[in-house]
């Protein structure tokens, strides 16, 4: 499975960005998808995730109410809509896949993509 995150960049605080995750090599609908981030000098953090069908989502406490995860199974794409961005959201963002939502909730991921850098200026 290959995953490629894109859409990162520089944005001012209060702004928005939408990250995309393109999946190839496997049937996307067969996997739950998660988004993670890692800021310089910090551990990787769970941002959120979505079930295989898209009917269930889970979010990390630090981004609840500001970020929304969605997926387009027909086009093998996942998305992370980020609103009301803060400087502390600056990080490299990664998308990842796992076999089911239960594993996602346990943060057990099977495939990882290369990240995309998001920088939020104050």
PDB file of C-alpha atoms in Angstrom:
ATOM      1  CA  UNK A   1       0.000   0.000   0.000  1.00  0.00           C
ATOM      2  CA  UNK A   2       1.231   3.477  -0.846  1.00  0.00           C
ATOM      3  CA  UNK A   3      -0.034   6.600   0.851  1.00  0.00           C
ATOM      4  CA  UNK A   4       0.876  10.163  -0.004  1.00  0.00           C
ATOM      5  CA  UNK A   5      -0.215  13.128   2.053  1.00  0.00           C
ATOM      6  CA  UNK A   6      -0.327  16.550   0.431  1.00  0.00           C
ATOM      7  CA  UNK A   7      -1.743  20.000   0.937  1.00  0.00           C
ATOM      8  CA  UNK A   8       0.532  21.289   3.650  1.00  0.00           C
ATOM      9  CA  UNK A   9       1.985  24.757   3.652  1.00  0.00           C
ATOM     10  CA  UNK A  10       2.267  28.021   5.506  1.00  0.00           C
ATOM     11  CA  UNK A  11      -0.885  29.596   6.897  1.00  0.00           C
ATOM     12  CA  UNK A  12      -1.629  32.355   9.358  1.00  0.00           C
ATOM     13  CA  UNK A  13      -3.229  31.632  12.690  1.00  0.00           C
ATOM     14  CA  UNK A  14      -6.995  31.428  12.322  1.00  0.00           C
ATOM     15  CA  UNK A  15      -6.714  30.182   8.769  1.00  0.00           C
ATOM     16  CA  UNK A  16      -7.636  26.879   7.177  1.00  0.00           C
ATOM     17  CA  UNK A  17      -5.979  24.114   5.204  1.00  0.00           C
ATOM     18  CA  UNK A  18      -7.217  20.862   3.736  1.00  0.00           C
ATOM     19  CA  UNK A  19      -4.822  17.947   3.621  1.00  0.00           C
ATOM     20  CA  UNK A  20      -5.324  15.082   1.218  1.00  0.00           C
ATOM     21  CA  UNK A  21      -4.156  11.477   1.398  1.00  0.00           C
ATOM     22  CA  UNK A  22      -3.972   9.531  -1.856  1.00  0.00           C
ATOM     23  CA  UNK A  23      -4.003   5.746  -1.436  1.00  0.00           C
ATOM     24  CA  UNK A  24      -2.909   3.185  -3.997  1.00  0.00           C
ATOM     25  CA  UNK A  25      -1.995  -0.476  -4.108  1.00  0.00           C
ATOM     26  CA  UNK A  26      -4.935  -1.793  -2.065  1.00  0.00           C
ATOM     27  CA  UNK A  27      -8.669  -1.330  -1.857  1.00  0.00           C
ATOM     28  CA  UNK A  28      -9.022   1.802   0.253  1.00  0.00           C
ATOM     29  CA  UNK A  29     -12.454   0.845   1.535  1.00  0.00           C
ATOM     30  CA  UNK A  30     -10.881  -2.127   3.281  1.00  0.00           C
ATOM     31  CA  UNK A  31      -9.051   0.095   5.782  1.00  0.00           C
ATOM     32  CA  UNK A  32      -9.785   2.606   8.483  1.00  0.00           C
ATOM     33  CA  UNK A  33      -7.729   5.756   8.090  1.00  0.00           C
ATOM     34  CA  UNK A  34      -5.986   7.849  10.669  1.00  0.00           C
ATOM     35  CA  UNK A  35      -4.169  11.167  10.724  1.00  0.00           C
ATOM     36  CA  UNK A  36      -1.229  11.813  13.009  1.00  0.00           C
ATOM     37  CA  UNK A  37       1.158  14.682  13.486  1.00  0.00           C
ATOM     38  CA  UNK A  38       4.603  15.235  14.905  1.00  0.00           C
ATOM     39  CA  UNK A  39       5.951  18.608  15.925  1.00  0.00           C
ATOM     40  CA  UNK A  40       9.691  19.251  16.282  1.00  0.00           C
ATOM     41  CA  UNK A  41      10.995  17.753  19.486  1.00  0.00           C
ATOM     42  CA  UNK A  42       7.673  16.150  20.375  1.00  0.00           C
ATOM     43  CA  UNK A  43       6.194  12.695  20.170  1.00  0.00           C
ATOM     44  CA  UNK A  44       3.810  11.707  17.435  1.00  0.00           C
ATOM     45  CA  UNK A  45       0.232  12.663  18.264  1.00  0.00           C
ATOM     46  CA  UNK A  46      -3.066  11.153  17.133  1.00  0.00           C
ATOM     47  CA  UNK A  47      -5.125  13.759  15.283  1.00  0.00           C
ATOM     48  CA  UNK A  48      -8.124  11.661  14.341  1.00  0.00           C
ATOM     49  CA  UNK A  49      -9.454   8.785  12.322  1.00  0.00           C
ATOM     50  CA  UNK A  50     -12.361   7.486  10.305  1.00  0.00           C
ATOM     51  CA  UNK A  51     -13.883   4.047   9.859  1.00  0.00           C
ATOM     52  CA  UNK A  52     -13.848   2.115   6.604  1.00  0.00           C
ATOM     53  CA  UNK A  53     -17.339   3.222   5.641  1.00  0.00           C
ATOM     54  CA  UNK A  54     -16.895   6.752   6.945  1.00  0.00           C
ATOM     55  CA  UNK A  55     -19.763   6.539   9.421  1.00  0.00           C
ATOM     56  CA  UNK A  56     -17.578   6.708  12.535  1.00  0.00           C
ATOM     57  CA  UNK A  57     -14.894   9.209  13.468  1.00  0.00           C
ATOM     58  CA  UNK A  58     -12.611   9.775  16.429  1.00  0.00           C
ATOM     59  CA  UNK A  59     -10.599  12.908  17.221  1.00  0.00           C
ATOM     60  CA  UNK A  60      -7.786  13.864  19.497  1.00  0.00           C
ATOM     61  CA  UNK A  61      -8.657  16.252  22.308  1.00  0.00           C
ATOM     62  CA  UNK A  62      -6.407  19.056  21.099  1.00  0.00           C
ATOM     63  CA  UNK A  63      -8.196  19.432  17.761  1.00  0.00           C
ATOM     64  CA  UNK A  64     -11.817  18.586  18.533  1.00  0.00           C
ATOM     65  CA  UNK A  65     -14.238  21.015  16.986  1.00  0.00           C
ATOM     66  CA  UNK A  66     -11.626  22.461  14.630  1.00  0.00           C
ATOM     67  CA  UNK A  67     -10.614  19.554  12.386  1.00  0.00           C
ATOM     68  CA  UNK A  68     -12.799  17.233  10.334  1.00  0.00           C
ATOM     69  CA  UNK A  69     -11.804  13.951   8.716  1.00  0.00           C
ATOM     70  CA  UNK A  70     -13.571  12.566   5.666  1.00  0.00           C
ATOM     71  CA  UNK A  71     -12.967  10.043   2.925  1.00  0.00           C
ATOM     72  CA  UNK A  72     -13.935   9.344  -0.669  1.00  0.00           C
ATOM     73  CA  UNK A  73     -13.771   5.594  -1.138  1.00  0.00           C
ATOM     74  CA  UNK A  74     -14.646   5.789  -4.824  1.00  0.00           C
ATOM     75  CA  UNK A  75     -11.506   7.808  -5.489  1.00  0.00           C
ATOM     76  CA  UNK A  76      -9.204   6.305  -2.837  1.00  0.00           C
ATOM     77  CA  UNK A  77      -8.788   9.636  -1.080  1.00  0.00           C
ATOM     78  CA  UNK A  78      -8.820  10.746   2.530  1.00  0.00           C
ATOM     79  CA  UNK A  79      -9.035  14.295   3.816  1.00  0.00           C
ATOM     80  CA  UNK A  80      -8.243  16.350   6.883  1.00  0.00           C
ATOM     81  CA  UNK A  81      -9.992  19.735   6.960  1.00  0.00           C
ATOM     82  CA  UNK A  82      -8.268  22.002   9.444  1.00  0.00           C
ATOM     83  CA  UNK A  83      -9.951  25.209  10.567  1.00  0.00           C
ATOM     84  CA  UNK A  84      -9.089  27.846  13.165  1.00  0.00           C
ATOM     85  CA  UNK A  85      -5.456  26.843  12.972  1.00  0.00           C
ATOM     86  CA  UNK A  86      -3.140  27.747  15.825  1.00  0.00           C
ATOM     87  CA  UNK A  87       0.662  28.029  15.941  1.00  0.00           C
ATOM     88  CA  UNK A  88       0.709  24.884  18.092  1.00  0.00           C
ATOM     89  CA  UNK A  89      -0.773  22.965  15.156  1.00  0.00           C
ATOM     90  CA  UNK A  90       2.564  23.340  13.358  1.00  0.00           C
ATOM     91  CA  UNK A  91       3.812  19.829  12.613  1.00  0.00           C
ATOM     92  CA  UNK A  92       4.403  17.230   9.957  1.00  0.00           C
ATOM     93  CA  UNK A  93       1.084  15.517   9.300  1.00  0.00           C
ATOM     94  CA  UNK A  94       0.870  11.855   8.306  1.00  0.00           C
ATOM     95  CA  UNK A  95      -1.947   9.675   7.057  1.00  0.00           C
ATOM     96  CA  UNK A  96      -2.017   5.989   7.918  1.00  0.00           C
ATOM     97  CA  UNK A  97      -4.206   2.936   7.384  1.00  0.00           C
ATOM     98  CA  UNK A  98      -5.254   0.064   9.610  1.00  0.00           C
ATOM     99  CA  UNK A  99      -7.519  -2.926   9.126  1.00  0.00           C
ATOM    100  CA  UNK A 100     -10.433  -1.742  11.236  1.00  0.00           C
ATOM    101  CA  UNK A 101     -11.750   0.988  13.518  1.00  0.00           C
ATOM    102  CA  UNK A 102     -10.990  -0.964  16.680  1.00  0.00           C
ATOM    103  CA  UNK A 103      -7.311  -1.030  15.759  1.00  0.00           C
ATOM    104  CA  UNK A 104      -7.498   2.659  14.911  1.00  0.00           C
ATOM    105  CA  UNK A 105      -8.852   3.432  18.383  1.00  0.00           C
ATOM    106  CA  UNK A 106      -5.869   1.499  19.770  1.00  0.00           C
ATOM    107  CA  UNK A 107      -3.579   3.553  17.487  1.00  0.00           C
ATOM    108  CA  UNK A 108      -2.309   0.354  15.834  1.00  0.00           C
ATOM    109  CA  UNK A 109      -1.613   1.309  12.245  1.00  0.00           C
ATOM    110  CA  UNK A 110      -0.426  -0.956   9.436  1.00  0.00           C
ATOM    111  CA  UNK A 111       0.661   1.432   6.693  1.00  0.00           C
ATOM    112  CA  UNK A 112       2.120   4.929   6.826  1.00  0.00           C
ATOM    113  CA  UNK A 113       2.639   7.591   4.227  1.00  0.00           C
ATOM    114  CA  UNK A 114       5.222  10.310   4.003  1.00  0.00           C
ATOM    115  CA  UNK A 115       4.156  13.425   5.785  1.00  0.00           C
ATOM    116  CA  UNK A 116       3.301  16.919   4.726  1.00  0.00           C
ATOM    117  CA  UNK A 117       4.465  19.956   6.681  1.00  0.00           C
ATOM    118  CA  UNK A 118       1.966  22.421   8.073  1.00  0.00           C
ATOM    119  CA  UNK A 119       3.325  25.674   9.490  1.00  0.00           C
ATOM    120  CA  UNK A 120       1.014  28.085  11.281  1.00  0.00           C
ATOM    121  CA  UNK A 121       2.371  31.566  11.857  1.00  0.00           C
ATOM    122  CA  UNK A 122       1.207  33.803  14.669  1.00  0.00           C
TER     123      UNK A 122
END
